[in-house]
Amino acid sequence: MLKTVRSTIIVTLVALFPFSASIAAQDASGQFKHPAVEVVMKSAQYKASMAFLEKDHDRIVEQNIALQQIPAPLRQEEQKARAFAALLKEAGLSDVTIDEEGNVLGLRKGTSNSGEIVAFVSHLDTVFDRKVDLTIKREGTKLKAPGIIDDTRGLASILGIVRAMNAANVKTTKDVLFVGSVGEEGLGDLRGVKYLLNKGQYKERIKSFIAFDGNAPDQIANTAAGSKRYEVRFNGPGGHSFKAFGTVNPMYALANVISDLSKVQAPAGTTYSVGVIGGGTSVNSIPVEAWMLVDMRSSSATDLAALEKTFLQFPERAVAAENNTRSTKNGKITVDVKLVGDRPAGNTSKDQDLVKAALAASAAHGWNPRLAESSTDQNVPMSLGIPAITIASGIGDRNHSLDEYLDVEPKASLRSLGFALTTLLATTGIAK
């Protein structure tokens, strides 16, 4: 999921992109010219790949819809993983596996013996549970449905890119690992990529990482907003709302924490939210339990740690206040604070070749590129010192809503695919 927080670079294009020509967009200083991008776009392999993608566009859309129709909520990605693995094999990859965490891995060998891998990653999971209606609604060139772009478009585009590279006999210098990851959304806590880079069979070989996720091809995310997510659960003796009036109430303790958090002055770029609350059994009962889920984010690890430290003072303070205010005759308020999500913050320098190539590729395909912040699978490699970015998998909007949409207008859709393919090939290198 890609949500822009801050843009740091804006340029004006001096050229538009035709599929049949190599045009390297640049600003007045030539900032967005990149030799590897120019080599890619002049190559016969790239031009043949784009010609294939143009013919294959309808199939990409059809597979996008087919994969979107498979529910993939938190920790229920297995069916979609099996379908994606089968389609990767059908697209021409022979080395396809599903690892112990549930990630789908498809390795395409390069010509070098270095063993160096560029990971190209889209996630399998969505934020929607199995009860959500996944029916597609069409409005012109827009497809509206939950999960249609985030990130099913990435999966379908990977399949198209693999087919195009094979059809055009593209040979890369470095190996490419195409990945359908699990646990990217919500409380999945990036578990798929954490496993891939810390325990997976290719962990020592992945030297560059491209998260293929989002809906704005003019944005290259090179900064990762980290997050800390907590479940805070208060318990008490409960009782009848009338007969036991005056007994300690976990809801009041919960309310005090929410009130305290709401008054925190966070520095710029640092955010917090109470996203879910629950508890109680009936309107005429003092609840036995009250709980909430809290999200704190920042691109600064220092600021995030400071916010976390401040927040963690509130639950115990609320317990003490409630136990000192109301009766504890039948029991006291207690609290359990559990870390349920830990996404590391990070950054890939704008001077890294991976970032420069993506900016040049976006510009060359007709966008005004800018650097952005996001919280995606890129967070993990950045925290490990692996150069990583997030680039858009398609064009659309309203991610995570019931009216999420993907625009499949062919010309713009192919530009988006061309941008992704150019970025990938400029990073892997085209073998002669």
CSV table of C-alpha atoms in Angstrom, one decimal:
chain,number,residue,atom,x,y,z
A,1,MET,CA,0.0,0.0,0.0
A,2,LEU,CA,1.5,3.4,-0.9
A,3,LYS,CA,0.5,6.6,0.7
A,4,THR,CA,2.5,9.7,0.0
A,5,VAL,CA,3.4,11.8,2.9
A,6,ARG,CA,6.0,14.1,1.6
A,7,SER,CA,7.2,15.0,-1.9
A,8,THR,CA,10.8,16.3,-2.3
A,9,ILE,CA,11.5,16.6,-6.0
A,10,ILE,CA,9.4,17.9,-8.8
A,11,VAL,CA,10.5,18.3,-12.4
A,12,THR,CA,9.0,19.5,-15.6
A,13,LEU,CA,9.2,17.2,-18.5
A,14,VAL,CA,10.7,18.3,-21.8
A,15,ALA,CA,9.5,15.3,-23.8
A,16,LEU,CA,6.6,12.9,-24.0
A,17,PHE,CA,7.0,9.1,-24.2
A,18,PRO,CA,6.3,7.1,-27.4
A,19,PHE,CA,6.8,3.3,-27.1
A,20,SER,CA,8.8,3.2,-30.2
A,21,ALA,CA,11.4,5.7,-29.3
A,22,SER,CA,14.0,6.3,-26.6
A,23,ILE,CA,13.5,9.7,-24.9
A,24,ALA,CA,15.3,10.5,-21.7
A,25,ALA,CA,13.4,13.3,-19.9
A,26,GLN,CA,15.5,15.8,-17.9
A,27,ASP,CA,15.3,19.1,-16.1
A,28,ALA,CA,17.5,22.0,-16.9
A,29,SER,CA,20.5,20.5,-15.1
A,30,GLY,CA,20.1,17.0,-16.7
A,31,GLN,CA,19.3,15.6,-13.3
A,32,PHE,CA,17.1,12.8,-14.5
A,33,LYS,CA,19.2,11.5,-17.3
A,34,HIS,CA,20.5,8.0,-16.4
A,35,PRO,CA,22.8,6.0,-18.7
A,36,ALA,CA,21.3,2.6,-17.8
A,37,VAL,CA,17.7,3.9,-18.5
A,38,GLU,CA,18.9,5.2,-21.9
A,39,VAL,CA,20.5,1.9,-22.7
A,40,VAL,CA,17.4,0.0,-21.8
A,41,MET,CA,15.0,2.2,-23.8
A,42,LYS,CA,17.2,2.0,-26.9
A,43,SER,CA,17.6,-1.7,-26.8
A,44,ALA,CA,15.8,-4.1,-29.1
A,45,GLN,CA,14.9,-6.3,-26.2
A,46,TYR,CA,13.0,-3.5,-24.4
A,47,LYS,CA,11.2,-2.4,-27.6
A,48,ALA,CA,10.1,-6.0,-28.3
A,49,SER,CA,9.0,-6.4,-24.7
A,50,MET,CA,6.8,-3.3,-24.9
A,51,ALA,CA,5.3,-4.5,-28.2
A,52,PHE,CA,4.4,-7.8,-26.5
A,53,LEU,CA,2.9,-6.0,-23.5
A,54,GLU,CA,0.7,-4.0,-25.9
A,55,LYS,CA,-0.7,-7.2,-27.4
A,56,ASP,CA,-0.9,-8.9,-24.0
A,57,HIS,CA,-2.7,-6.0,-22.2
A,58,ASP,CA,-6.1,-7.6,-22.2
A,59,ARG,CA,-4.7,-10.8,-20.7
A,60,ILE,CA,-3.1,-8.8,-17.9
A,61,VAL,CA,-6.4,-7.2,-17.1
A,62,GLU,CA,-8.2,-10.5,-17.2
A,63,GLN,CA,-5.6,-12.0,-14.8
A,64,ASN,CA,-5.9,-8.9,-12.6
A,65,ILE,CA,-9.6,-9.6,-12.2
A,66,ALA,CA,-9.2,-13.3,-11.7
A,67,LEU,CA,-6.7,-12.9,-8.9
A,68,GLN,CA,-8.7,-10.0,-7.3
A,69,GLN,CA,-11.7,-12.4,-7.1
A,70,ILE,CA,-9.7,-14.7,-4.7
A,71,PRO,CA,-10.1,-13.4,-1.1
A,72,ALA,CA,-6.7,-12.9,0.7
A,73,PRO,CA,-7.3,-11.4,4.1
A,74,LEU,CA,-4.7,-11.4,6.9
A,75,ARG,CA,-3.1,-14.8,7.2
A,76,GLN,CA,-5.4,-16.3,4.6
A,77,GLU,CA,-3.4,-15.8,1.4
A,78,GLU,CA,-2.8,-19.5,0.6
A,79,GLN,CA,-5.4,-19.8,-2.2
A,80,LYS,CA,-4.2,-16.7,-3.9
A,81,ALA,CA,-0.6,-17.8,-3.5
A,82,ARG,CA,-1.2,-21.1,-5.2
A,83,ALA,CA,-3.0,-19.4,-8.1
A,84,PHE,CA,-0.2,-16.9,-8.5
A,85,ALA,CA,2.5,-19.6,-8.4
A,86,ALA,CA,0.7,-21.5,-11.1
A,87,LEU,CA,0.4,-18.5,-13.3
A,88,LEU,CA,4.1,-17.7,-12.8
A,89,LYS,CA,4.9,-21.2,-14.1
A,90,GLU,CA,2.5,-20.7,-17.0
A,91,ALA,CA,4.2,-17.4,-17.8
A,92,GLY,CA,7.5,-19.2,-18.3
A,93,LEU,CA,9.3,-19.4,-14.9
A,94,SER,CA,10.6,-22.8,-14.1
A,95,ASP,CA,12.0,-22.1,-10.7
A,96,VAL,CA,8.8,-21.3,-8.7
A,97,THR,CA,8.2,-22.1,-5.0
A,98,ILE,CA,6.2,-21.1,-2.0
A,99,ASP,CA,8.3,-20.7,1.1
A,100,GLU,CA,7.5,-21.6,4.7
A,101,GLU,CA,6.0,-18.2,5.4
A,102,GLY,CA,3.7,-18.4,2.3
A,103,ASN,CA,5.6,-16.1,-0.1
A,104,VAL,CA,5.5,-17.0,-3.8
A,105,LEU,CA,9.0,-16.9,-5.3
A,106,GLY,CA,9.9,-17.1,-8.9
A,107,LEU,CA,13.6,-16.9,-9.9
A,108,ARG,CA,14.7,-15.8,-13.4
A,109,LYS,CA,18.4,-16.3,-13.8
A,110,GLY,CA,20.7,-13.7,-15.2
A,111,THR,CA,24.0,-14.2,-17.1
A,112,SER,CA,26.3,-13.2,-14.3
A,113,ASN,CA,27.8,-15.8,-11.9
A,114,SER,CA,27.8,-13.3,-9.1
A,115,GLY,CA,24.6,-14.6,-7.6
A,116,GLU,CA,23.3,-11.1,-7.0
A,117,ILE,CA,19.5,-10.8,-7.0
A,118,VAL,CA,17.2,-7.9,-7.6
A,119,ALA,CA,13.9,-8.6,-5.8
A,120,PHE,CA,10.7,-7.4,-7.5
A,121,VAL,CA,7.9,-7.7,-5.0
A,122,SER,CA,4.1,-7.3,-5.0
A,123,HIS,CA,2.0,-8.4,-2.0
A,124,LEU,CA,-0.7,-11.1,-2.1
A,125,ASP,CA,-2.8,-9.9,0.9
A,126,THR,CA,-5.6,-7.3,1.0
A,127,VAL,CA,-7.3,-5.4,3.9
A,128,PHE,CA,-10.7,-7.0,3.2
A,129,ASP,CA,-12.2,-9.9,5.0
A,130,ARG,CA,-14.0,-12.8,3.4
A,131,LYS,CA,-17.4,-11.2,3.9
A,132,VAL,CA,-16.6,-8.3,1.5
A,133,ASP,CA,-18.3,-8.4,-1.9
A,134,LEU,CA,-15.5,-8.5,-4.5
A,135,THR,CA,-17.8,-8.0,-7.5
A,136,ILE,CA,-16.2,-5.8,-10.3
A,137,LYS,CA,-18.0,-2.7,-11.4
A,138,ARG,CA,-17.0,-1.1,-14.7
A,139,GLU,CA,-17.2,2.6,-15.3
A,140,GLY,CA,-15.6,3.3,-18.7
A,141,THR,CA,-11.9,2.2,-18.4
A,142,LYS,CA,-12.1,2.1,-14.6
A,143,LEU,CA,-12.5,-1.2,-12.8
A,144,LYS,CA,-14.0,-0.7,-9.3
A,145,ALA,CA,-13.7,-3.4,-6.6
A,146,PRO,CA,-11.9,-4.0,-3.3
A,147,GLY,CA,-8.3,-5.0,-3.9
A,148,ILE,CA,-8.4,-4.4,-7.6
A,149,ILE,CA,-5.2,-2.3,-7.5
A,150,ASP,CA,-3.7,-2.8,-4.0
A,151,ASP,CA,-1.9,-4.9,-4.9
A,152,THR,CA,-3.5,-7.4,-7.2
A,153,ARG,CA,-2.5,-5.1,-10.1
A,154,GLY,CA,1.2,-5.7,-9.1
A,155,LEU,CA,0.8,-9.4,-9.3
A,156,ALA,CA,-0.9,-9.3,-12.7
A,157,SER,CA,1.7,-6.9,-14.0
A,158,ILE,CA,4.5,-9.2,-12.8
A,159,LEU,CA,3.0,-11.9,-14.9
A,160,GLY,CA,2.8,-9.7,-17.9
A,161,ILE,CA,6.4,-8.5,-17.5
A,162,VAL,CA,7.7,-12.1,-17.2
A,163,ARG,CA,5.8,-13.1,-20.3
A,164,ALA,CA,7.2,-10.0,-22.2
A,165,MET,CA,10.8,-10.6,-21.1
A,166,ASN,CA,10.6,-14.2,-22.2
A,167,ALA,CA,8.9,-13.4,-25.5
A,168,ALA,CA,11.5,-10.8,-26.3
A,169,ASN,CA,14.4,-13.1,-25.1
A,170,VAL,CA,15.5,-10.5,-22.6
A,171,LYS,CA,18.7,-11.5,-20.8
A,172,THR,CA,19.5,-9.7,-17.6
A,173,THR,CA,23.0,-9.6,-16.0
A,174,LYS,CA,21.7,-10.0,-12.4
A,175,ASP,CA,19.1,-12.6,-11.3
A,176,VAL,CA,15.6,-11.4,-10.8
A,177,LEU,CA,13.4,-12.8,-7.9
A,178,PHE,CA,9.7,-12.1,-8.6
A,179,VAL,CA,7.9,-12.3,-5.3
A,180,GLY,CA,4.2,-12.4,-4.2
A,181,SER,CA,4.6,-11.5,-0.5
A,182,VAL,CA,2.3,-12.2,2.5
A,183,GLY,CA,1.5,-10.0,5.5
A,184,GLU,CA,2.1,-6.6,3.9
A,185,GLU,CA,-1.2,-5.1,5.1
A,186,GLY,CA,-2.3,-4.1,8.5
A,187,LEU,CA,-1.3,-6.4,11.3
A,188,GLY,CA,0.5,-8.7,8.9
A,189,ASP,CA,3.6,-6.7,10.1
A,190,LEU,CA,5.5,-7.3,6.8
A,191,ARG,CA,6.0,-10.9,8.0
A,192,GLY,CA,6.6,-12.2,4.4
A,193,VAL,CA,9.5,-9.9,3.6
A,194,LYS,CA,10.9,-10.2,7.1
A,195,TYR,CA,11.1,-13.9,6.5
A,196,LEU,CA,12.4,-13.5,3.0
A,197,LEU,CA,15.3,-11.2,4.0
A,198,ASN,CA,16.1,-12.8,7.4
A,199,LYS,CA,15.5,-16.5,7.0
A,200,GLY,CA,14.6,-17.2,3.4
A,201,GLN,CA,16.8,-19.2,1.0
A,202,TYR,CA,17.9,-16.1,-1.0
A,203,LYS,CA,18.5,-13.8,2.1
A,204,GLU,CA,22.2,-13.4,1.4
A,205,ARG,CA,21.8,-12.7,-2.3
A,206,ILE,CA,19.2,-10.0,-2.5
A,207,LYS,CA,21.2,-6.7,-3.0
A,208,SER,CA,18.4,-4.5,-4.4
A,209,PHE,CA,14.7,-4.4,-3.7
A,210,ILE,CA,11.8,-2.9,-5.7
A,211,ALA,CA,8.4,-3.0,-4.0
A,212,PHE,CA,5.8,-2.9,-6.9
A,213,ASP,CA,2.9,-1.4,-5.0
A,214,GLY,CA,0.8,1.8,-5.3
A,215,ASN,CA,-1.1,3.9,-7.8
A,216,ALA,CA,1.1,6.9,-8.7
A,217,PRO,CA,3.8,6.4,-11.3
A,218,ASP,CA,5.1,9.9,-10.6
A,219,GLN,CA,6.1,8.9,-7.1
A,220,ILE,CA,9.2,7.0,-6.2
A,221,ALA,CA,9.2,6.2,-2.5
A,222,ASN,CA,12.7,6.1,-1.0
A,223,THR,CA,11.8,6.9,2.6
A,224,ALA,CA,10.0,4.3,4.8
A,225,ALA,CA,7.6,5.5,7.5
A,226,GLY,CA,8.2,3.1,10.4
A,227,SER,CA,5.3,2.2,12.8
A,228,LYS,CA,4.7,0.8,16.2
A,229,ARG,CA,1.3,-0.8,16.7
A,230,TYR,CA,0.0,-1.8,20.2
A,231,GLU,CA,-3.0,-3.7,21.5
A,232,VAL,CA,-3.9,-2.3,24.9
A,233,ARG,CA,-6.4,-4.4,26.9
A,234,PHE,CA,-7.9,-3.4,30.3
A,235,ASN,CA,-9.6,-5.9,32.6
A,236,GLY,CA,-11.8,-5.4,35.6
A,237,PRO,CA,-14.3,-7.2,37.9
A,238,GLY,CA,-17.4,-5.9,36.0
A,239,GLY,CA,-20.9,-5.8,37.5
A,240,HIS,CA,-24.4,-4.5,37.1
A,241,SER,CA,-24.5,-0.9,35.8
A,242,PHE,CA,-27.0,0.1,38.6
A,243,LYS,CA,-26.4,-2.3,41.5
A,244,ALA,CA,-22.6,-2.2,41.2
A,245,PHE,CA,-22.4,1.5,40.4
A,246,GLY,CA,-19.1,2.9,41.5
A,247,THR,CA,-17.0,-0.2,40.7
A,248,VAL,CA,-13.9,0.4,38.7
A,249,ASN,CA,-14.6,0.4,35.0
A,250,PRO,CA,-12.0,-0.6,32.3
A,251,MET,CA,-13.8,1.7,29.8
A,252,TYR,CA,-12.9,4.7,31.8
A,253,ALA,CA,-9.3,3.7,32.0
A,254,LEU,CA,-9.3,3.2,28.2
A,255,ALA,CA,-10.9,6.6,27.7
A,256,ASN,CA,-8.1,8.2,29.8
A,257,VAL,CA,-5.4,6.7,27.6
A,258,ILE,CA,-7.2,7.9,24.5
A,259,SER,CA,-7.6,11.4,26.0
A,260,ASP,CA,-3.9,11.5,27.0
A,261,LEU,CA,-2.7,10.4,23.6
A,262,SER,CA,-4.9,12.9,21.8
A,263,LYS,CA,-3.1,15.7,23.6
A,264,VAL,CA,0.4,14.7,22.5
A,265,GLN,CA,2.1,17.2,20.2
A,266,ALA,CA,3.9,15.1,17.6
A,267,PRO,CA,6.7,16.5,15.5
A,268,ALA,CA,6.2,17.0,11.8
A,269,GLY,CA,6.1,13.7,10.0
A,270,THR,CA,5.1,11.7,13.0
A,271,THR,CA,1.5,10.6,13.5
A,272,TYR,CA,-0.7,8.5,15.9
A,273,SER,CA,-4.2,7.1,15.8
A,274,VAL,CA,-6.5,4.9,17.8
A,275,GLY,CA,-8.0,2.9,15.0
A,276,VAL,CA,-10.1,0.2,16.8
A,277,ILE,CA,-11.8,0.0,20.2
A,278,GLY,CA,-13.9,-2.8,21.7
A,279,GLY,CA,-15.2,-4.4,24.9
A,280,GLY,CA,-18.3,-4.8,27.0
A,281,THR,CA,-21.2,-7.1,26.8
A,282,SER,CA,-24.4,-5.0,27.3
A,283,VAL,CA,-25.5,-1.5,27.9
A,284,ASN,CA,-26.5,-2.3,31.5
A,285,SER,CA,-23.3,-4.0,32.5
A,286,ILE,CA,-20.0,-2.6,33.7
A,287,PRO,CA,-17.6,-4.2,31.3
A,288,VAL,CA,-15.1,-6.8,32.3
A,289,GLU,CA,-12.9,-5.8,29.4
A,290,ALA,CA,-12.0,-2.8,27.2
A,291,TRP,CA,-9.4,-2.8,24.5
A,292,MET,CA,-8.0,-0.7,21.6
A,293,LEU,CA,-5.5,-0.8,18.8
A,294,VAL,CA,-3.0,2.1,18.4
A,295,ASP,CA,-0.9,3.0,15.4
A,296,MET,CA,2.1,5.3,15.7
A,297,ARG,CA,4.2,6.2,12.6
A,298,SER,CA,7.3,8.3,11.7
A,299,SER,CA,10.0,8.3,9.1
A,300,SER,CA,12.3,9.2,12.0
A,301,ALA,CA,13.3,6.3,14.2
A,302,THR,CA,14.2,8.7,16.9
A,303,ASP,CA,10.9,10.5,16.9
A,304,LEU,CA,9.0,7.2,16.7
A,305,ALA,CA,10.9,5.9,19.7
A,306,ALA,CA,10.1,9.1,21.7
A,307,LEU,CA,6.4,8.9,20.8
A,308,GLU,CA,6.3,5.2,21.8
A,309,LYS,CA,8.0,6.0,25.2
A,310,THR,CA,5.5,8.7,25.9
A,311,PHE,CA,2.5,6.6,25.0
A,312,LEU,CA,3.7,3.6,27.1
A,313,GLN,CA,3.4,5.8,30.2
A,314,PHE,CA,-0.4,6.2,29.7
A,315,PRO,CA,-1.8,2.7,30.4
A,316,GLU,CA,-0.3,2.3,33.8
A,317,ARG,CA,-1.2,5.8,34.7
A,318,ALA,CA,-4.8,5.2,33.7
A,319,VAL,CA,-4.9,2.0,35.8
A,320,ALA,CA,-3.7,3.8,38.9
A,321,ALA,CA,-6.1,6.7,38.3
A,322,GLU,CA,-9.1,4.4,37.9
A,323,ASN,CA,-8.2,2.2,40.9
A,324,ASN,CA,-7.8,5.3,43.1
A,325,THR,CA,-11.1,6.8,41.9
A,326,ARG,CA,-13.6,4.0,42.1
A,327,SER,CA,-14.2,0.9,44.3
A,328,THR,CA,-11.9,-2.1,44.0
A,329,LYS,CA,-13.9,-4.2,46.4
A,330,ASN,CA,-14.5,-6.9,43.8
A,331,GLY,CA,-11.2,-6.5,42.0
A,332,LYS,CA,-8.9,-4.0,40.5
A,333,ILE,CA,-8.3,-2.8,36.9
A,334,THR,CA,-5.3,-4.4,35.2
A,335,VAL,CA,-3.8,-3.8,31.8
A,336,ASP,CA,-1.9,-5.8,29.2
A,337,VAL,CA,0.0,-3.9,26.6
A,338,LYS,CA,1.2,-5.9,23.6
A,339,LEU,CA,3.3,-4.9,20.6
A,340,VAL,CA,1.4,-6.3,17.6
A,341,GLY,CA,3.2,-4.4,14.8
A,342,ASP,CA,6.7,-3.2,14.3
A,343,ARG,CA,7.6,-1.7,10.9
A,344,PRO,CA,11.1,-0.3,10.9
A,345,ALA,CA,11.8,3.2,9.5
A,346,GLY,CA,14.4,3.7,6.9
A,347,ASN,CA,15.7,5.5,3.8
A,348,THR,CA,17.4,4.9,0.5
A,349,SER,CA,19.6,7.9,-0.3
A,350,LYS,CA,18.5,9.9,-3.4
A,351,ASP,CA,22.1,9.4,-4.5
A,352,GLN,CA,21.7,5.7,-4.8
A,353,ASP,CA,21.7,4.4,-8.4
A,354,LEU,CA,18.4,2.6,-7.8
A,355,VAL,CA,16.6,5.8,-6.9
A,356,LYS,CA,18.2,7.7,-9.8
A,357,ALA,CA,17.2,5.0,-12.3
A,358,ALA,CA,13.6,5.0,-11.1
A,359,LEU,CA,13.4,8.8,-11.3
A,360,ALA,CA,14.8,8.8,-14.8
A,361,ALA,CA,12.5,5.9,-15.9
A,362,SER,CA,9.4,7.7,-14.6
A,363,ALA,CA,10.4,10.9,-16.4
A,364,ALA,CA,11.2,9.1,-19.6
A,365,HIS,CA,7.7,7.6,-19.6
A,366,GLY,CA,5.9,10.9,-19.3
A,367,TRP,CA,5.6,11.7,-15.6
A,368,ASN,CA,6.9,14.5,-13.4
A,369,PRO,CA,8.8,12.3,-10.9
A,370,ARG,CA,9.2,13.1,-7.2
A,371,LEU,CA,10.5,11.3,-4.1
A,372,ALA,CA,8.0,10.2,-1.5
A,373,GLU,CA,7.5,8.5,1.8
A,374,SER,CA,5.5,5.3,2.2
A,375,SER,CA,5.1,2.3,4.5
A,376,THR,CA,5.3,-0.9,2.4
A,377,ASP,CA,7.5,-4.0,2.0
A,378,GLN,CA,10.4,-1.6,1.3
A,379,ASN,CA,10.7,-0.8,5.1
A,380,VAL,CA,12.4,-4.1,5.8
A,381,PRO,CA,15.2,-4.0,3.3
A,382,MET,CA,15.9,-0.4,4.1
A,383,SER,CA,16.3,-1.3,7.8
A,384,LEU,CA,18.8,-3.9,6.8
A,385,GLY,CA,20.9,-1.5,4.6
A,386,ILE,CA,19.6,-3.0,1.3
A,387,PRO,CA,18.8,-0.3,-1.3
A,388,ALA,CA,15.0,-0.3,-1.8
A,389,ILE,CA,12.2,1.8,-3.3
A,390,THR,CA,8.5,1.5,-4.0
A,391,ILE,CA,7.1,2.2,-7.5
A,392,ALA,CA,3.6,2.1,-8.7
A,393,SER,CA,2.0,-1.0,-10.0
A,394,GLY,CA,-0.8,0.8,-11.8
A,395,ILE,CA,-3.0,3.9,-12.0
A,396,GLY,CA,-6.0,4.3,-9.7
A,397,ASP,CA,-7.2,5.5,-6.3
A,398,ARG,CA,-9.3,4.9,-3.2
A,399,ASN,CA,-7.1,2.1,-1.9
A,400,HIS,CA,-8.5,0.1,1.0
A,401,SER,CA,-12.1,1.4,0.3
A,402,LEU,CA,-15.0,-0.5,-1.2
A,403,ASP,CA,-14.8,1.8,-4.3
A,404,GLU,CA,-11.1,1.2,-4.9
A,405,TYR,CA,-10.4,1.5,-8.6
A,406,LEU,CA,-7.9,0.7,-11.3
A,407,ASP,CA,-7.8,2.6,-14.6
A,408,VAL,CA,-7.0,0.2,-17.4
A,409,GLU,CA,-7.1,2.7,-20.2
A,410,PRO,CA,-4.5,1.0,-22.5
A,411,LYS,CA,-2.2,3.9,-23.3
A,412,ALA,CA,-1.7,5.1,-19.7
A,413,SER,CA,-1.6,1.5,-18.5
A,414,LEU,CA,1.2,0.6,-20.9
A,415,ARG,CA,3.1,3.7,-19.9
A,416,SER,CA,2.9,2.5,-16.3
A,417,LEU,CA,4.1,-1.0,-17.3
A,418,GLY,CA,6.9,0.5,-19.3
A,419,PHE,CA,8.1,2.6,-16.4
A,420,ALA,CA,8.2,-0.5,-14.2
A,421,LEU,CA,10.0,-2.6,-16.8
A,422,THR,CA,12.5,0.1,-17.5
A,423,THR,CA,13.3,0.5,-13.8
A,424,LEU,CA,13.7,-3.2,-13.4
A,425,LEU,CA,16.0,-3.6,-16.4
A,426,ALA,CA,18.1,-0.6,-15.6
A,427,THR,CA,18.7,-2.1,-12.1
A,428,THR,CA,19.4,-5.7,-13.3
A,429,GLY,CA,21.3,-4.6,-16.5
A,430,ILE,CA,20.6,-6.0,-19.9
A,431,ALA,CA,23.2,-8.6,-21.0
A,432,LYS,CA,24.6,-8.2,-24.5
